[in-house]
DNA sequence: GCTTGACCTGGAGCGCGCTCCAGGTGTCAG
DNA sequence: CTGACACCTGGAGCGCGCTCCAGGTCAAGC
């Protein structure tokens, strides 16, 4: 169980220092350990959790939904069923998002091809 | 060359009335035709352009980049090379976005599977 | 002990992309 | 002609997700 400074945690998680503090403030990150002097000390467990948060953020989950997830996680094992349900719903949303993205990416490629042919015709 | 009311244009494009007006205001949508009384009349050409805007928005292009694209489009055929370059750069960004999304979707599925096994073990 | 740089807090501010509002005008069916 | 409803303008406001700031404290190397 290693200990990490705030800046190292920032580097490893990809969240800025301000964002880490913000996440703690809004309850996304619960009660990080402190030195006697009050500076934060992050654990491997915190880093793991941050990794999950990053995954959720990158897949577009809004903050308030992540807060609900965090809240469930704090209530212990009894909430696992609820958590898995939340994640499944999110996974479905992500699937739709990917489908839309791919469809629009196709249109984008079509448009590029069209412009390229215009370009060729003009030269 | 059909004509469309604002509300019909909204319905067809998926942009709200306010958004259509906003887009015109910031130059994303240039000089929409008007009735003698001053109400907007959208053309097939406008709808086509809105379709492109939708494609760009759905793939995450920021507004200011779309404005630059619109500006190029207004300058005529000479800007086609610049436009295609802009679109190609964007397409690359979209590819990265899709790759990240798929990677994180994988992690999400892993997490769900992990929770499910926890759930099974507890029952 | 002193310096330096990382870190602390509470709170204000920001950039984005709309969205809403008030107060007025246009259009069209009956 | 009238009523009802769609639409107009300029400008303010909002929700999100951070980000920045001032003014101070802590920790570690010399």
PDB file of C-alpha atoms (C1' of nucleotides) in Angstrom:
ATOM      1  CA  UNK A   1       0.000   0.000   0.000  1.00  0.00           C
ATOM      2  CA  UNK A   2       2.091   2.875  -1.325  1.00  0.00           C
ATOM      3  CA  UNK A   3       1.553   6.541  -0.647  1.00  0.00           C
ATOM      4  CA  UNK A   4       1.453   9.242  -3.300  1.00  0.00           C
ATOM      5  CA  UNK A   5       1.798  12.999  -3.143  1.00  0.00           C
ATOM      6  CA  UNK A   6      -0.884  15.143  -4.743  1.00  0.00           C
ATOM      7  CA  UNK A   7       1.300  16.006  -7.717  1.00  0.00           C
ATOM      8  CA  UNK A   8       2.216  12.391  -8.328  1.00  0.00           C
ATOM      9  CA  UNK A   9      -1.427  11.423  -8.076  1.00  0.00           C
ATOM     10  CA  UNK A  10      -2.257  14.110 -10.581  1.00  0.00           C
ATOM     11  CA  UNK A  11       0.360  12.797 -12.971  1.00  0.00           C
ATOM     12  CA  UNK A  12      -0.794   9.199 -12.619  1.00  0.00           C
ATOM     13  CA  UNK A  13      -4.511   9.849 -12.779  1.00  0.00           C
ATOM     14  CA  UNK A  14      -4.487  12.570 -15.371  1.00  0.00           C
ATOM     15  CA  UNK A  15      -6.656  14.836 -13.189  1.00  0.00           C
ATOM     16  CA  UNK A  16      -5.318  18.251 -12.241  1.00  0.00           C
ATOM     17  CA  UNK A  17      -4.604  19.098  -8.610  1.00  0.00           C
ATOM     18  CA  UNK A  18      -7.562  21.418  -8.624  1.00  0.00           C
ATOM     19  CA  UNK A  19      -9.773  18.715 -10.022  1.00  0.00           C
ATOM     20  CA  UNK A  20      -8.639  16.237  -7.360  1.00  0.00           C
ATOM     21  CA  UNK A  21      -9.512  18.726  -4.635  1.00  0.00           C
ATOM     22  CA  UNK A  22     -12.781  19.523  -6.368  1.00  0.00           C
ATOM     23  CA  UNK A  23     -13.683  15.837  -6.591  1.00  0.00           C
ATOM     24  CA  UNK A  24     -12.989  15.389  -2.908  1.00  0.00           C
ATOM     25  CA  UNK A  25     -15.083  18.434  -2.074  1.00  0.00           C
ATOM     26  CA  UNK A  26     -18.141  17.190  -3.929  1.00  0.00           C
ATOM     27  CA  UNK A  27     -17.800  13.708  -2.486  1.00  0.00           C
ATOM     28  CA  UNK A  28     -16.525  11.910  -5.553  1.00  0.00           C
ATOM     29  CA  UNK A  29     -13.387  11.030  -3.658  1.00  0.00           C
ATOM     30  CA  UNK A  30     -13.998  10.229  -0.033  1.00  0.00           C
ATOM     31  CA  UNK A  31     -11.823  11.463   2.801  1.00  0.00           C
ATOM     32  CA  UNK A  32      -8.293  11.247   1.481  1.00  0.00           C
ATOM     33  CA  UNK A  33      -5.632  10.554   4.149  1.00  0.00           C
ATOM     34  CA  UNK A  34      -3.575  13.458   5.465  1.00  0.00           C
ATOM     35  CA  UNK A  35      -0.154  14.047   6.956  1.00  0.00           C
ATOM     36  CA  UNK A  36      -0.156  15.471  10.504  1.00  0.00           C
ATOM     37  CA  UNK A  37       0.257  18.849   8.848  1.00  0.00           C
ATOM     38  CA  UNK A  38      -2.848  18.440   6.705  1.00  0.00           C
ATOM     39  CA  UNK A  39      -1.419  17.613   3.271  1.00  0.00           C
ATOM     40  CA  UNK A  40      -3.099  14.902   1.268  1.00  0.00           C
ATOM     41  CA  UNK A  41      -1.625  11.429   0.921  1.00  0.00           C
ATOM     42  CA  UNK A  42      -3.203   9.261  -1.752  1.00  0.00           C
ATOM     43  CA  UNK A  43      -3.213   5.468  -1.532  1.00  0.00           C
ATOM     44  CA  UNK A  44      -3.254   2.732  -4.155  1.00  0.00           C
ATOM     45  CA  UNK A  45      -6.911   2.369  -3.402  1.00  0.00           C
ATOM     46  CA  UNK A  46      -7.459   6.052  -4.217  1.00  0.00           C
ATOM     47  CA  UNK A  47      -5.593   5.621  -7.486  1.00  0.00           C
ATOM     48  CA  UNK A  48      -7.717   2.660  -8.407  1.00  0.00           C
ATOM     49  CA  UNK A  49     -10.847   4.629  -7.713  1.00  0.00           C
ATOM     50  CA  UNK A  50      -9.528   7.553  -9.738  1.00  0.00           C
ATOM     51  CA  UNK A  51      -8.940   5.152 -12.598  1.00  0.00           C
ATOM     52  CA  UNK A  52     -12.585   4.201 -12.478  1.00  0.00           C
ATOM     53  CA  UNK A  53     -13.620   7.846 -12.365  1.00  0.00           C
ATOM     54  CA  UNK A  54     -11.458   8.514 -15.394  1.00  0.00           C
ATOM     55  CA  UNK A  55     -13.123   5.677 -17.241  1.00  0.00           C
ATOM     56  CA  UNK A  56     -16.564   7.051 -16.422  1.00  0.00           C
ATOM     57  CA  UNK A  57     -15.628  10.620 -17.324  1.00  0.00           C
ATOM     58  CA  UNK A  58     -14.011   9.575 -20.595  1.00  0.00           C
ATOM     59  CA  UNK A  59     -17.162   7.752 -21.521  1.00  0.00           C
ATOM     60  CA  UNK A  60     -19.216  10.844 -20.824  1.00  0.00           C
ATOM     61  CA  UNK A  61     -20.895  10.118 -17.529  1.00  0.00           C
ATOM     62  CA  UNK A  62     -22.062  13.383 -15.960  1.00  0.00           C
ATOM     63  CA  UNK A  63     -20.636  14.373 -12.591  1.00  0.00           C
ATOM     64  CA  UNK A  64     -23.896  14.067 -10.675  1.00  0.00           C
ATOM     65  CA  UNK A  65     -24.302  10.470 -11.806  1.00  0.00           C
ATOM     66  CA  UNK A  66     -20.750   9.734 -10.734  1.00  0.00           C
ATOM     67  CA  UNK A  67     -21.612  11.238  -7.351  1.00  0.00           C
ATOM     68  CA  UNK A  68     -24.507   8.864  -7.011  1.00  0.00           C
ATOM     69  CA  UNK A  69     -22.218   5.993  -7.870  1.00  0.00           C
ATOM     70  CA  UNK A  70     -19.677   7.185  -5.290  1.00  0.00           C
ATOM     71  CA  UNK A  71     -22.400   7.454  -2.701  1.00  0.00           C
ATOM     72  CA  UNK A  72     -23.479   3.881  -3.378  1.00  0.00           C
ATOM     73  CA  UNK A  73     -19.874   2.736  -3.150  1.00  0.00           C
ATOM     74  CA  UNK A  74     -19.585   4.321   0.290  1.00  0.00           C
ATOM     75  CA  UNK A  75     -22.556   2.393   1.636  1.00  0.00           C
ATOM     76  CA  UNK A  76     -20.686  -0.900   1.283  1.00  0.00           C
ATOM     77  CA  UNK A  77     -21.343  -4.251  -0.311  1.00  0.00           C
ATOM     78  CA  UNK A  78     -25.118  -4.025  -0.056  1.00  0.00           C
ATOM     79  CA  UNK A  79     -25.104  -1.547  -2.910  1.00  0.00           C
ATOM     80  CA  UNK A  80     -23.285  -3.723  -5.422  1.00  0.00           C
ATOM     81  CA  UNK A  81     -26.477  -4.645  -7.222  1.00  0.00           C
ATOM     82  CA  UNK A  82     -27.410  -0.976  -7.548  1.00  0.00           C
ATOM     83  CA  UNK A  83     -23.953  -0.084  -8.719  1.00  0.00           C
ATOM     84  CA  UNK A  84     -23.875  -2.742 -11.381  1.00  0.00           C
ATOM     85  CA  UNK A  85     -27.261  -1.575 -12.577  1.00  0.00           C
ATOM     86  CA  UNK A  86     -26.007   1.989 -12.849  1.00  0.00           C
ATOM     87  CA  UNK A  87     -22.954   0.847 -14.772  1.00  0.00           C
ATOM     88  CA  UNK A  88     -25.001  -1.317 -17.113  1.00  0.00           C
ATOM     89  CA  UNK A  89     -27.272   1.603 -17.919  1.00  0.00           C
ATOM     90  CA  UNK A  90     -24.234   3.718 -18.562  1.00  0.00           C
ATOM     91  CA  UNK A  91     -22.662   1.062 -20.764  1.00  0.00           C
ATOM     92  CA  UNK A  92     -25.800   1.100 -22.880  1.00  0.00           C
ATOM     93  CA  UNK A  93     -25.578   4.863 -23.234  1.00  0.00           C
ATOM     94  CA  UNK A  94     -21.954   4.472 -24.284  1.00  0.00           C
ATOM     95  CA  UNK A  95     -22.927   1.945 -26.931  1.00  0.00           C
ATOM     96  CA  UNK A  96     -25.374   4.424 -28.409  1.00  0.00           C
ATOM     97  CA  UNK A  97     -22.771   7.123 -28.252  1.00  0.00           C
ATOM     98  CA  UNK A  98     -20.287   4.934 -30.128  1.00  0.00           C
ATOM     99  CA  UNK A  99     -22.871   4.050 -32.748  1.00  0.00           C
ATOM    100  CA  UNK A 100     -23.697   7.724 -33.338  1.00  0.00           C
ATOM    101  CA  UNK A 101     -20.039   8.639 -33.459  1.00  0.00           C
ATOM    102  CA  UNK A 102     -19.311   5.968 -36.036  1.00  0.00           C
ATOM    103  CA  UNK A 103     -22.262   6.952 -38.171  1.00  0.00           C
ATOM    104  CA  UNK A 104     -21.281  10.612 -38.171  1.00  0.00           C
ATOM    105  CA  UNK A 105     -17.673   9.694 -38.755  1.00  0.00           C
ATOM    106  CA  UNK A 106     -18.847   7.921 -41.888  1.00  0.00           C
ATOM    107  CA  UNK A 107     -20.615  11.054 -43.076  1.00  0.00           C
ATOM    108  CA  UNK A 108     -17.534  13.068 -42.330  1.00  0.00           C
ATOM    109  CA  UNK A 109     -15.412  10.736 -44.462  1.00  0.00           C
ATOM    110  CA  UNK A 110     -17.991  10.972 -47.248  1.00  0.00           C
ATOM    111  CA  UNK A 111     -17.824  14.734 -47.119  1.00  0.00           C
ATOM    112  CA  UNK A 112     -14.044  14.674 -47.279  1.00  0.00           C
ATOM    113  CA  UNK A 113     -14.153  12.374 -50.281  1.00  0.00           C
ATOM    114  CA  UNK A 114     -16.644  14.690 -51.961  1.00  0.00           C
ATOM    115  CA  UNK A 115     -14.418  17.717 -51.395  1.00  0.00           C
ATOM    116  CA  UNK A 116     -11.429  15.792 -52.690  1.00  0.00           C
ATOM    117  CA  UNK A 117     -13.228  14.977 -55.910  1.00  0.00           C
ATOM    118  CA  UNK A 118     -14.204  18.636 -56.261  1.00  0.00           C
ATOM    119  CA  UNK A 119     -10.599  19.507 -55.769  1.00  0.00           C
ATOM    120  CA  UNK A 120      -9.470  17.019 -58.406  1.00  0.00           C
ATOM    121  CA  UNK A 121     -12.083  18.280 -60.898  1.00  0.00           C
ATOM    122  CA  UNK A 122     -10.916  21.844 -60.498  1.00  0.00           C
ATOM    123  CA  UNK A 123      -7.240  21.251 -61.218  1.00  0.00           C
TER     124      UNK A 123
ATOM    125  CA  UNK B   1     -35.977  24.112 -53.818  1.00  0.00           C
ATOM    126  CA  UNK B   2     -38.507  23.829 -51.021  1.00  0.00           C
ATOM    127  CA  UNK B   3     -39.051  26.300 -48.236  1.00  0.00           C
ATOM    128  CA  UNK B   4     -39.273  25.397 -44.560  1.00  0.00           C
ATOM    129  CA  UNK B   5     -40.612  27.249 -41.555  1.00  0.00           C
ATOM    130  CA  UNK B   6     -38.384  27.645 -38.517  1.00  0.00           C
ATOM    131  CA  UNK B   7     -40.237  25.000 -36.558  1.00  0.00           C
ATOM    132  CA  UNK B   8     -40.069  22.511 -39.402  1.00  0.00           C
ATOM    133  CA  UNK B   9     -36.386  23.205 -39.797  1.00  0.00           C
ATOM    134  CA  UNK B  10     -35.911  22.623 -36.115  1.00  0.00           C
ATOM    135  CA  UNK B  11     -37.711  19.312 -36.360  1.00  0.00           C
ATOM    136  CA  UNK B  12     -35.723  18.189 -39.381  1.00  0.00           C
ATOM    137  CA  UNK B  13     -32.322  19.321 -38.206  1.00  0.00           C
ATOM    138  CA  UNK B  14     -32.652  18.447 -34.553  1.00  0.00           C
ATOM    139  CA  UNK B  15     -31.525  21.921 -33.504  1.00  0.00           C
ATOM    140  CA  UNK B  16     -33.844  24.006 -31.325  1.00  0.00           C
ATOM    141  CA  UNK B  17     -35.295  27.267 -32.644  1.00  0.00           C
ATOM    142  CA  UNK B  18     -33.075  29.167 -30.260  1.00  0.00           C
ATOM    143  CA  UNK B  19     -30.054  27.269 -31.465  1.00  0.00           C
ATOM    144  CA  UNK B  20     -30.878  28.001 -35.094  1.00  0.00           C
ATOM    145  CA  UNK B  21     -31.115  31.707 -34.317  1.00  0.00           C
ATOM    146  CA  UNK B  22     -27.936  31.508 -32.263  1.00  0.00           C
ATOM    147  CA  UNK B  23     -26.089  29.782 -35.098  1.00  0.00           C
ATOM    148  CA  UNK B  24     -27.171  32.467 -37.508  1.00  0.00           C
ATOM    149  CA  UNK B  25     -26.109  35.176 -35.088  1.00  0.00           C
ATOM    150  CA  UNK B  26     -22.586  33.824 -34.693  1.00  0.00           C
ATOM    151  CA  UNK B  27     -22.183  33.280 -38.416  1.00  0.00           C
ATOM    152  CA  UNK B  28     -22.501  29.514 -38.493  1.00  0.00           C
ATOM    153  CA  UNK B  29     -25.533  29.864 -40.694  1.00  0.00           C
ATOM    154  CA  UNK B  30     -25.297  32.675 -43.164  1.00  0.00           C
ATOM    155  CA  UNK B  31     -28.135  35.053 -43.977  1.00  0.00           C
ATOM    156  CA  UNK B  32     -31.230  32.924 -43.986  1.00  0.00           C
ATOM    157  CA  UNK B  33     -33.972  34.125 -46.358  1.00  0.00           C
ATOM    158  CA  UNK B  34     -36.893  36.072 -44.900  1.00  0.00           C
ATOM    159  CA  UNK B  35     -40.540  36.685 -45.693  1.00  0.00           C
ATOM    160  CA  UNK B  36     -41.476  40.326 -46.372  1.00  0.00           C
ATOM    161  CA  UNK B  37     -42.508  40.435 -42.719  1.00  0.00           C
ATOM    162  CA  UNK B  38     -39.098  39.307 -41.518  1.00  0.00           C
ATOM    163  CA  UNK B  39     -39.713  35.664 -40.610  1.00  0.00           C
ATOM    164  CA  UNK B  40     -37.092  33.133 -41.583  1.00  0.00           C
ATOM    165  CA  UNK B  41     -37.545  30.778 -44.509  1.00  0.00           C
ATOM    166  CA  UNK B  42     -35.067  27.932 -44.695  1.00  0.00           C
ATOM    167  CA  UNK B  43     -34.101  26.297 -47.973  1.00  0.00           C
ATOM    168  CA  UNK B  44     -32.954  22.800 -48.880  1.00  0.00           C
ATOM    169  CA  UNK B  45     -29.474  24.231 -49.039  1.00  0.00           C
ATOM    170  CA  UNK B  46     -29.787  25.440 -45.454  1.00  0.00           C
ATOM    171  CA  UNK B  47     -30.972  22.024 -44.383  1.00  0.00           C
ATOM    172  CA  UNK B  48     -28.015  20.385 -46.044  1.00  0.00           C
ATOM    173  CA  UNK B  49     -25.654  22.738 -44.299  1.00  0.00           C
ATOM    174  CA  UNK B  50     -27.400  22.083 -40.983  1.00  0.00           C
ATOM    175  CA  UNK B  51     -26.873  18.392 -41.577  1.00  0.00           C
ATOM    176  CA  UNK B  52     -23.168  18.992 -41.893  1.00  0.00           C
ATOM    177  CA  UNK B  53     -23.174  21.102 -38.756  1.00  0.00           C
ATOM    178  CA  UNK B  54     -24.950  18.304 -36.930  1.00  0.00           C
ATOM    179  CA  UNK B  55     -22.338  15.856 -38.093  1.00  0.00           C
ATOM    180  CA  UNK B  56     -19.541  18.103 -36.859  1.00  0.00           C
ATOM    181  CA  UNK B  57     -21.227  18.794 -33.509  1.00  0.00           C
ATOM    182  CA  UNK B  58     -22.010  15.135 -32.909  1.00  0.00           C
ATOM    183  CA  UNK B  59     -18.382  14.307 -33.489  1.00  0.00           C
ATOM    184  CA  UNK B  60     -17.359  16.909 -30.946  1.00  0.00           C
ATOM    185  CA  UNK B  61     -16.061  19.769 -33.049  1.00  0.00           C
ATOM    186  CA  UNK B  62     -16.040  22.972 -30.963  1.00  0.00           C
ATOM    187  CA  UNK B  63     -18.168  25.898 -32.125  1.00  0.00           C
ATOM    188  CA  UNK B  64     -15.271  28.203 -32.906  1.00  0.00           C
ATOM    189  CA  UNK B  65     -13.769  25.636 -35.274  1.00  0.00           C
ATOM    190  CA  UNK B  66     -17.118  25.256 -36.960  1.00  0.00           C
ATOM    191  CA  UNK B  67     -17.194  29.023 -37.357  1.00  0.00           C
ATOM    192  CA  UNK B  68     -13.849  28.930 -39.073  1.00  0.00           C
ATOM    193  CA  UNK B  69     -15.158  26.253 -41.376  1.00  0.00           C
ATOM    194  CA  UNK B  70     -18.278  28.304 -42.121  1.00  0.00           C
ATOM    195  CA  UNK B  71     -16.138  31.315 -42.848  1.00  0.00           C
ATOM    196  CA  UNK B  72     -14.075  29.321 -45.326  1.00  0.00           C
ATOM    197  CA  UNK B  73     -17.241  28.021 -46.946  1.00  0.00           C
ATOM    198  CA  UNK B  74     -18.453  31.583 -47.465  1.00  0.00           C
ATOM    199  CA  UNK B  75     -15.309  32.576 -49.343  1.00  0.00           C
ATOM    200  CA  UNK B  76     -16.172  30.202 -52.170  1.00  0.00           C
ATOM    201  CA  UNK B  77     -14.414  27.463 -54.059  1.00  0.00           C
ATOM    202  CA  UNK B  78     -10.926  28.762 -53.435  1.00  0.00           C
ATOM    203  CA  UNK B  79     -11.140  27.565 -49.869  1.00  0.00           C
ATOM    204  CA  UNK B  80     -11.915  23.939 -50.640  1.00  0.00           C
ATOM    205  CA  UNK B  81      -8.359  22.834 -49.987  1.00  0.00           C
ATOM    206  CA  UNK B  82      -8.407  24.562 -46.601  1.00  0.00           C
ATOM    207  CA  UNK B  83     -11.772  23.091 -45.769  1.00  0.00           C
ATOM    208  CA  UNK B  84     -10.729  19.582 -46.616  1.00  0.00           C
ATOM    209  CA  UNK B  85      -7.632  20.019 -44.493  1.00  0.00           C
ATOM    210  CA  UNK B  86      -9.730  21.159 -41.553  1.00  0.00           C
ATOM    211  CA  UNK B  87     -12.057  18.199 -41.973  1.00  0.00           C
ATOM    212  CA  UNK B  88      -9.171  15.759 -42.236  1.00  0.00           C
ATOM    213  CA  UNK B  89      -7.650  17.084 -39.017  1.00  0.00           C
ATOM    214  CA  UNK B  90     -11.014  16.741 -37.367  1.00  0.00           C
ATOM    215  CA  UNK B  91     -11.472  13.215 -38.681  1.00  0.00           C
ATOM    216  CA  UNK B  92      -8.185  12.278 -37.048  1.00  0.00           C
ATOM    217  CA  UNK B  93      -9.338  13.741 -33.752  1.00  0.00           C
ATOM    218  CA  UNK B  94     -12.524  11.715 -34.077  1.00  0.00           C
ATOM    219  CA  UNK B  95     -10.538   8.547 -34.653  1.00  0.00           C
ATOM    220  CA  UNK B  96      -8.639   9.132 -31.424  1.00  0.00           C
ATOM    221  CA  UNK B  97     -11.862   9.875 -29.646  1.00  0.00           C
ATOM    222  CA  UNK B  98     -13.370   6.607 -30.877  1.00  0.00           C
ATOM    223  CA  UNK B  99     -10.287   4.665 -29.846  1.00  0.00           C
ATOM    224  CA  UNK B 100     -10.367   6.134 -26.342  1.00  0.00           C
ATOM    225  CA  UNK B 101     -14.075   5.503 -26.061  1.00  0.00           C
ATOM    226  CA  UNK B 102     -13.692   1.893 -27.064  1.00  0.00           C
ATOM    227  CA  UNK B 103     -10.811   1.355 -24.658  1.00  0.00           C
ATOM    228  CA  UNK B 104     -12.712   2.836 -21.757  1.00  0.00           C
ATOM    229  CA  UNK B 105     -15.832   0.951 -22.758  1.00  0.00           C
ATOM    230  CA  UNK B 106     -13.766  -2.214 -22.413  1.00  0.00           C
ATOM    231  CA  UNK B 107     -12.731  -1.225 -18.899  1.00  0.00           C
ATOM    232  CA  UNK B 108     -16.311  -0.479 -18.056  1.00  0.00           C
ATOM    233  CA  UNK B 109     -17.404  -3.919 -19.212  1.00  0.00           C
ATOM    234  CA  UNK B 110     -14.583  -5.462 -17.160  1.00  0.00           C
ATOM    235  CA  UNK B 111     -15.779  -3.601 -14.101  1.00  0.00           C
ATOM    236  CA  UNK B 112     -19.316  -4.753 -14.642  1.00  0.00           C
ATOM    237  CA  UNK B 113     -18.161  -8.352 -14.986  1.00  0.00           C
ATOM    238  CA  UNK B 114     -16.154  -7.983 -11.786  1.00  0.00           C
ATOM    239  CA  UNK B 115     -19.154  -6.669  -9.874  1.00  0.00           C
ATOM    240  CA  UNK B 116     -21.301  -9.447 -11.259  1.00  0.00           C
ATOM    241  CA  UNK B 117     -18.885 -12.086  -9.989  1.00  0.00           C
ATOM    242  CA  UNK B 118     -18.880 -10.372  -6.576  1.00  0.00           C
ATOM    243  CA  UNK B 119     -22.608 -10.487  -6.628  1.00  0.00           C
ATOM    244  CA  UNK B 120     -22.635 -14.171  -7.524  1.00  0.00           C
ATOM    245  CA  UNK B 121     -20.111 -14.976  -4.780  1.00  0.00           C
ATOM    246  CA  UNK B 122     -22.245 -13.251  -2.155  1.00  0.00           C
ATOM    247  CA  UNK B 123     -25.425 -15.100  -2.851  1.00  0.00           C
TER     248      UNK B 123
ATOM    249  C1'  DG C   1      17.325  27.705  11.050  1.00  0.00           C
ATOM    250  C1'  DC C   2      16.227  29.093   6.497  1.00  0.00           C
ATOM    251  C1'  DT C   3      14.811  28.852   2.015  1.00  0.00           C
ATOM    252  C1'  DT C   4      12.164  27.011  -1.546  1.00  0.00           C
ATOM    253  C1'  DG C   5       8.643  24.905  -3.536  1.00  0.00           C
ATOM    254  C1'  DA C   6       4.733  22.014  -2.932  1.00  0.00           C
ATOM    255  C1'  DC C   7       0.514  22.224  -0.721  1.00  0.00           C
ATOM    256  C1'  DC C   8      -3.572  24.115   1.997  1.00  0.00           C
ATOM    257  C1'  DT C   9      -8.512  26.643   2.221  1.00  0.00           C
ATOM    258  C1'  DG C  10     -12.674  29.093   0.746  1.00  0.00           C
ATOM    259  C1'  DG C  11     -14.562  31.314  -2.646  1.00  0.00           C
ATOM    260  C1'  DA C  12     -14.827  33.727  -7.073  1.00  0.00           C
ATOM    261  C1'  DG C  13     -14.505  33.322 -12.045  1.00  0.00           C
ATOM    262  C1'  DC C  14     -14.561  31.268 -16.567  1.00  0.00           C
ATOM    263  C1'  DG C  15     -15.509  29.131 -21.203  1.00  0.00           C
ATOM    264  C1'  DC C  16     -18.759  26.639 -23.594  1.00  0.00           C
ATOM    265  C1'  DG C  17     -23.055  26.055 -25.742  1.00  0.00           C
ATOM    266  C1'  DC C  18     -26.923  26.984 -25.493  1.00  0.00           C
ATOM    267  C1'  DT C  19     -31.668  28.583 -23.306  1.00  0.00           C
ATOM    268  C1'  DC C  20     -34.912  31.767 -21.637  1.00  0.00           C
ATOM    269  C1'  DC C  21     -37.267  36.109 -21.331  1.00  0.00           C
ATOM    270  C1'  DA C  22     -39.967  40.366 -22.304  1.00  0.00           C
ATOM    271  C1'  DG C  23     -42.219  42.855 -25.234  1.00  0.00           C
ATOM    272  C1'  DG C  24     -43.586  43.189 -29.672  1.00  0.00           C
ATOM    273  C1'  DT C  25     -44.918  41.645 -34.834  1.00  0.00           C
ATOM    274  C1'  DG C  26     -46.374  38.355 -38.661  1.00  0.00           C
ATOM    275  C1'  DT C  27     -49.480  34.953 -40.547  1.00  0.00           C
ATOM    276  C1'  DC C  28     -53.381  32.552 -41.448  1.00  0.00           C
ATOM    277  C1'  DA C  29     -57.828  29.936 -40.541  1.00  0.00           C
ATOM    278  C1'  DG C  30     -62.510  30.812 -39.820  1.00  0.00           C
TER     279       DG C  30
ATOM    280  C1'  DC D   1     -61.800  41.267 -39.257  1.00  0.00           C
ATOM    281  C1'  DT D   2     -60.364  38.783 -35.444  1.00  0.00           C
ATOM    282  C1'  DG D   3     -58.165  35.561 -32.707  1.00  0.00           C
ATOM    283  C1'  DA D   4     -54.616  32.398 -31.903  1.00  0.00           C
ATOM    284  C1'  DC D   5     -50.295  31.051 -32.429  1.00  0.00           C
ATOM    285  C1'  DA D   6     -45.802  31.170 -34.560  1.00  0.00           C
ATOM    286  C1'  DC D   7     -42.149  34.052 -34.877  1.00  0.00           C
ATOM    287  C1'  DC D   8     -39.128  38.298 -34.168  1.00  0.00           C
ATOM    288  C1'  DT D   9     -35.103  40.964 -31.444  1.00  0.00           C
ATOM    289  C1'  DG D  10     -31.564  42.022 -27.993  1.00  0.00           C
ATOM    290  C1'  DG D  11     -29.863  40.740 -24.074  1.00  0.00           C
ATOM    291  C1'  DA D  12     -29.586  38.287 -19.678  1.00  0.00           C
ATOM    292  C1'  DG D  13     -29.045  33.835 -17.474  1.00  0.00           C
ATOM    293  C1'  DC D  14     -27.766  29.064 -16.806  1.00  0.00           C
ATOM    294  C1'  DG D  15     -25.617  24.417 -15.995  1.00  0.00           C
ATOM    295  C1'  DC D  16     -21.530  22.038 -16.359  1.00  0.00           C
ATOM    296  C1'  DG D  17     -16.964  21.075 -15.080  1.00  0.00           C
ATOM    297  C1'  DC D  18     -13.561  22.744 -13.860  1.00  0.00           C
ATOM    298  C1'  DT D  19      -9.752  26.597 -12.968  1.00  0.00           C
ATOM    299  C1'  DC D  20      -7.745  30.389 -10.732  1.00  0.00           C
ATOM    300  C1'  DC D  21      -6.693  33.325  -6.905  1.00  0.00           C
ATOM    301  C1'  DA D  22      -5.139  35.292  -2.396  1.00  0.00           C
ATOM    302  C1'  DG D  23      -3.195  34.595   1.526  1.00  0.00           C
ATOM    303  C1'  DG D  24      -1.326  31.443   4.229  1.00  0.00           C
ATOM    304  C1'  DT D  25       1.057  26.611   5.956  1.00  0.00           C
ATOM    305  C1'  DC D  26       4.097  22.422   5.512  1.00  0.00           C
ATOM    306  C1'  DA D  27       8.167  19.703   4.355  1.00  0.00           C
ATOM    307  C1'  DA D  28      12.676  18.775   2.887  1.00  0.00           C
ATOM    308  C1'  DG D  29      17.458  19.960   1.515  1.00  0.00           C
ATOM    309  C1'  DC D  30      21.388  22.770   2.677  1.00  0.00           C
TER     310       DC D  30
END
